[in-house]
Short mmCIF file of C-alpha atoms in Angstrom, two decimals:
data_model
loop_
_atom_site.label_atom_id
_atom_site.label_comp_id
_atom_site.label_asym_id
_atom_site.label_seq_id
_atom_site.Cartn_x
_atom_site.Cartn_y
_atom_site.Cartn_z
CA UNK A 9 17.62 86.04 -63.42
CA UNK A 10 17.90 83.42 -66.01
CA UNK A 11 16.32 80.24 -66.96
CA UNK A 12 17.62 77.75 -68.61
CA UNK A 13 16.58 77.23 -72.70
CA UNK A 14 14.12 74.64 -73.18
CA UNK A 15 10.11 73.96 -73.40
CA UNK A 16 8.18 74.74 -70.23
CA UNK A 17 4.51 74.07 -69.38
CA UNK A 18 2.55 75.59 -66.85
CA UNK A 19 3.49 72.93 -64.63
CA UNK A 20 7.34 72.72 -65.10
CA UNK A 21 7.26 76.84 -64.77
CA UNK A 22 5.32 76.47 -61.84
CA UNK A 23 7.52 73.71 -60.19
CA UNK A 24 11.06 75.75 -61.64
CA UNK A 25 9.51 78.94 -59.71
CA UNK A 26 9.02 76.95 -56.37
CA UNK A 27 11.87 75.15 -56.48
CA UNK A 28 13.78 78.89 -56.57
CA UNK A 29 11.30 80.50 -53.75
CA UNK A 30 9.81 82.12 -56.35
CA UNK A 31 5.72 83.03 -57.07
CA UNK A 32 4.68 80.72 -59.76
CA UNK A 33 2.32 83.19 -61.29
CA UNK A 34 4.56 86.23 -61.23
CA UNK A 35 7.40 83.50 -62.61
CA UNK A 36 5.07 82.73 -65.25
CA UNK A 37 4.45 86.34 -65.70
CA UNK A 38 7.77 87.40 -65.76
CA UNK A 39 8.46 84.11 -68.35
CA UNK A 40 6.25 84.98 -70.69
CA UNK A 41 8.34 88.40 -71.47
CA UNK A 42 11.85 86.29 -71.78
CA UNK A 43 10.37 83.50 -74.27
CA UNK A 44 10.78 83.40 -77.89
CA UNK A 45 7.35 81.28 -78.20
CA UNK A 46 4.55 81.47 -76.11
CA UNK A 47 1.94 78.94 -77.09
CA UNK A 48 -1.39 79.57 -75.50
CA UNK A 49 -5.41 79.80 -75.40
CA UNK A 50 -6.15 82.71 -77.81
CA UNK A 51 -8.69 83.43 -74.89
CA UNK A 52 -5.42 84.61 -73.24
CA UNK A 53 -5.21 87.37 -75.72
CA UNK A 54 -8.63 88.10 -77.38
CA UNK A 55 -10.99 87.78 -73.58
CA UNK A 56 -10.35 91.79 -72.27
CA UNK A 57 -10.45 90.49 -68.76
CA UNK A 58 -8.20 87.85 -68.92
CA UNK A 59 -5.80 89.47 -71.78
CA UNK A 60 -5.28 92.52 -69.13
CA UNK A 61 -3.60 90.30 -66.52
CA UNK A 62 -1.98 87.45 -68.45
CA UNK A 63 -1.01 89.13 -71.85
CA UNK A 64 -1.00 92.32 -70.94
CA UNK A 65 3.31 92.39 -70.68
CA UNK A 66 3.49 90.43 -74.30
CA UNK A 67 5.39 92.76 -76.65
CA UNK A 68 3.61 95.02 -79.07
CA UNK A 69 5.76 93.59 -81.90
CA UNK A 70 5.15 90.05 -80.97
CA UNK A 71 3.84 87.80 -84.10
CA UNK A 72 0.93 85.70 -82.87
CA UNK A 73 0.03 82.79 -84.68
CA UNK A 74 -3.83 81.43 -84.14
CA UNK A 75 -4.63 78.13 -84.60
CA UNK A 76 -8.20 76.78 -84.86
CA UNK A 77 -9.02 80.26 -85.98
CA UNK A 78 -12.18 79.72 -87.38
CA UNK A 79 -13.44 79.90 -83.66
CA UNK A 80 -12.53 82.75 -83.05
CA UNK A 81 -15.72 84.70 -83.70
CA UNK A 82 -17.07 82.90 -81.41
CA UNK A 83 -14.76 83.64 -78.85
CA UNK A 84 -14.52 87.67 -79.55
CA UNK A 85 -19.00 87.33 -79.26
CA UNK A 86 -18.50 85.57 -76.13
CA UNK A 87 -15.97 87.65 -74.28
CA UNK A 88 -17.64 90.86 -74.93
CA UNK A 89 -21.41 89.58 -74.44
CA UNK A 90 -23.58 89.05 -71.29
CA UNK A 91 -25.92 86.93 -70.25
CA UNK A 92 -28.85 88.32 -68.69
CA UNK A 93 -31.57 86.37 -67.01
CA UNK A 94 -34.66 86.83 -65.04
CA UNK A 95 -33.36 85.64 -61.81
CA UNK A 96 -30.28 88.17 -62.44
CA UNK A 97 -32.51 91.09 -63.08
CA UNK A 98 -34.43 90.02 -59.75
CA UNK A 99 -31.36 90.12 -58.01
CA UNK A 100 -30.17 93.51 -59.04
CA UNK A 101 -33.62 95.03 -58.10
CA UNK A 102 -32.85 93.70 -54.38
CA UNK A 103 -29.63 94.87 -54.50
CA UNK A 104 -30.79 98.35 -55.64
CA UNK A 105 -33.64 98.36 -53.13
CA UNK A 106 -31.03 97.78 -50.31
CA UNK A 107 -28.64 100.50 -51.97
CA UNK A 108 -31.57 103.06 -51.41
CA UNK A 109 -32.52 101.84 -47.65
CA UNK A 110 -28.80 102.66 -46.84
CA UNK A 111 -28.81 105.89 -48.78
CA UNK A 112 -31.62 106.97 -47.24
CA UNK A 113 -29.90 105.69 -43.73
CA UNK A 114 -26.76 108.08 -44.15
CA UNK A 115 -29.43 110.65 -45.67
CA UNK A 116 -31.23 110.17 -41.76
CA UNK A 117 -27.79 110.23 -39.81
CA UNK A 118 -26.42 113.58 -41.44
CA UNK A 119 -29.62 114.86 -40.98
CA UNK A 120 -29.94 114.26 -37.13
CA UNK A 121 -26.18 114.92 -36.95
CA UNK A 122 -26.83 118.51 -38.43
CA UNK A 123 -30.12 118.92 -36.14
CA UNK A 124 -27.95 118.28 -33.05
CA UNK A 125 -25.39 120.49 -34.32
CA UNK A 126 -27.49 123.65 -34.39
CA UNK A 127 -29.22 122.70 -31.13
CA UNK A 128 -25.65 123.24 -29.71
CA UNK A 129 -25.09 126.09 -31.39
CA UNK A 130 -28.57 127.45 -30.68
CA UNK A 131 -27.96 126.37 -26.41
CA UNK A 132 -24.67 128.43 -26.60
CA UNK A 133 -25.92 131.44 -27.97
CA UNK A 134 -28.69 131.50 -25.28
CA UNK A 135 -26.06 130.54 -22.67
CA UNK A 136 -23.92 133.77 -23.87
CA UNK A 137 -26.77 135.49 -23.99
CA UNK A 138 -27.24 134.84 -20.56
CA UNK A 139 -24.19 136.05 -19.19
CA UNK A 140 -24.62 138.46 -20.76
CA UNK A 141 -27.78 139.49 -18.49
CA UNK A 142 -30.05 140.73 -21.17
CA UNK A 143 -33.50 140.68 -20.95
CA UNK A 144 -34.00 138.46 -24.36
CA UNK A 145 -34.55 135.19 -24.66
CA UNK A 146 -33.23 133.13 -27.66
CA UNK A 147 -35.81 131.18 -29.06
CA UNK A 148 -34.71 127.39 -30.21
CA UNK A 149 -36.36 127.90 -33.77
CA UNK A 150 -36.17 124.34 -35.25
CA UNK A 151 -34.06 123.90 -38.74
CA UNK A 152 -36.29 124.37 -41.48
CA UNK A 153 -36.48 121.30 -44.14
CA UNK A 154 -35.15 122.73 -46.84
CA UNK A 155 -31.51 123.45 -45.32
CA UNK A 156 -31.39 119.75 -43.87
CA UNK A 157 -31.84 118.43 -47.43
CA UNK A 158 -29.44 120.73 -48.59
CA UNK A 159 -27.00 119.88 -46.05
CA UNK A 160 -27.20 116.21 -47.16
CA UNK A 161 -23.68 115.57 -48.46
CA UNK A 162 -23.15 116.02 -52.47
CA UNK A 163 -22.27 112.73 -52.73
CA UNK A 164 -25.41 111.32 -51.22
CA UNK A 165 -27.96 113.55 -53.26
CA UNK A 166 -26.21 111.58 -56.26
CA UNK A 167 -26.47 108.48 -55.31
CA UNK A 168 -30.40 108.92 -55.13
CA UNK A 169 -29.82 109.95 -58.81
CA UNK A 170 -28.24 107.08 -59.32
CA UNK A 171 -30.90 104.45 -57.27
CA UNK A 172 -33.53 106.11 -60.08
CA UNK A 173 -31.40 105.42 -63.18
CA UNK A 174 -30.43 102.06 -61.94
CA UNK A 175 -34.17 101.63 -61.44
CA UNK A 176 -34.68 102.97 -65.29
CA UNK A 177 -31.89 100.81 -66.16
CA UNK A 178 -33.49 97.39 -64.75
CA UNK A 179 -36.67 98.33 -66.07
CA UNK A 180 -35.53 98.89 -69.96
CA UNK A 181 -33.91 95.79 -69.60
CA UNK A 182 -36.80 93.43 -68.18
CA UNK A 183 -38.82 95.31 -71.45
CA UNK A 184 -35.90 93.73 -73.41
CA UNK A 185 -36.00 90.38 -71.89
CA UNK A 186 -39.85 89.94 -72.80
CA UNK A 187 -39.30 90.88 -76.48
CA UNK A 188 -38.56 87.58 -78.50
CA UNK A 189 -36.37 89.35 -81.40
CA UNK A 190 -33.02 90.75 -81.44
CA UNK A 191 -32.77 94.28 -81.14
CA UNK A 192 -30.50 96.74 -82.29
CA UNK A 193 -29.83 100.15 -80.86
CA UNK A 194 -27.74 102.91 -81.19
CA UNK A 195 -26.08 104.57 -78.25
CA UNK A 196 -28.55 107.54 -78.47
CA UNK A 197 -31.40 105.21 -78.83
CA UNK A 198 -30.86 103.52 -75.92
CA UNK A 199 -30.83 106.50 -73.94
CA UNK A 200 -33.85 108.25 -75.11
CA UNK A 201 -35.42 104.92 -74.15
CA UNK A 202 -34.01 104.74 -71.04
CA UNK A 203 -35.23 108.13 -69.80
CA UNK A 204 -39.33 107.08 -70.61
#
């Protein structure tokens, strides 16, 4: 496939890409690889969410000029940073409250599911027994507690480990949204403070 040499914007490479039956973004895409200059937002490059679909195809030994490159501390503090509010925080605790209600749902079903299982297996064996023509009788002991919460699935016993450090998590970080200075801490400090 080739273009022909000249200057393209967005909107001539979007209009050249329909005009072929093409995808304008994957045109653009593709574009981007076959140009000798690519002139662009440095957000393009420097934001790691948008720099992993738009520049992620840009060749290693490209030279990239920056212009108005005294902003771009600015833009590297912005596209790695967060901002977290009170109403945010509020909204995560809901959403972790209804995360446990349906771990605890699925925690209910496998447990019932198991309960019914072993009444069938229980009602067979006294059914064989029967035929049998023995003078026992199979009791129907019930399934003690500790085997149903072991037969909870893996998967399910984490993600009650993971309700309580989510729940650690929001907590450490409405401390951190009442304190009125910036705080610094390492990696290791964070998580001994988490666990209190």
């Amino acid at each position: 496939m080739a273009v022909p040499p000249g200057v393209y914007s967005l909107d001539d490479l979007k209009a050249y890409g329909t005009s072929k039956g093409w995808c304008p973004y994957y045109f653009a895409r593709w574009a981007i690889q076959q140009a000798n200059i690519v002139v662009y937002s440095y957000h393009y490059l420097l934001d790691p969410k948008i720099a992993e679909v738009v520049s992620k195809e840009l060749a290693r030994n490209s030279v990239v000029v920056f212009d108005e490159a005294h902003n771009i501390d600015n833009t590297c503090i912005d596209s790695m940073s967060v901002k977290i509010t009170r109403k945010l925080v509020d909204r995560c605790v809901e959403s972790v409250g209804m995360l446990e209600k349906e771990i605890e749902k699925l925690k209910e079903e496998n447990s019932t599911k198991l309960q019914g299982e072993y009444q069938k297996l229980v009602e067979g064996l006294r059914v064989a027994q029967e035929r049998r023509e023995t003078e026992q009788v199979l009791a129907n002991p019930v399934l003690p507690e500790h085997i149903l919460n072991e037969a909870v699935p893996g998967s399910i016993r984490k993600g009650e480990h993971f309700v309580a450090f989510l729940r650690r998590l929001i907590e450490y970080v409405k401390v951190r949204l009442r304190v009125q200075h910036v705080v610094q801490e390492s990696p290791a400090g964070f998580l001994t403070d988490i666990q209190k």
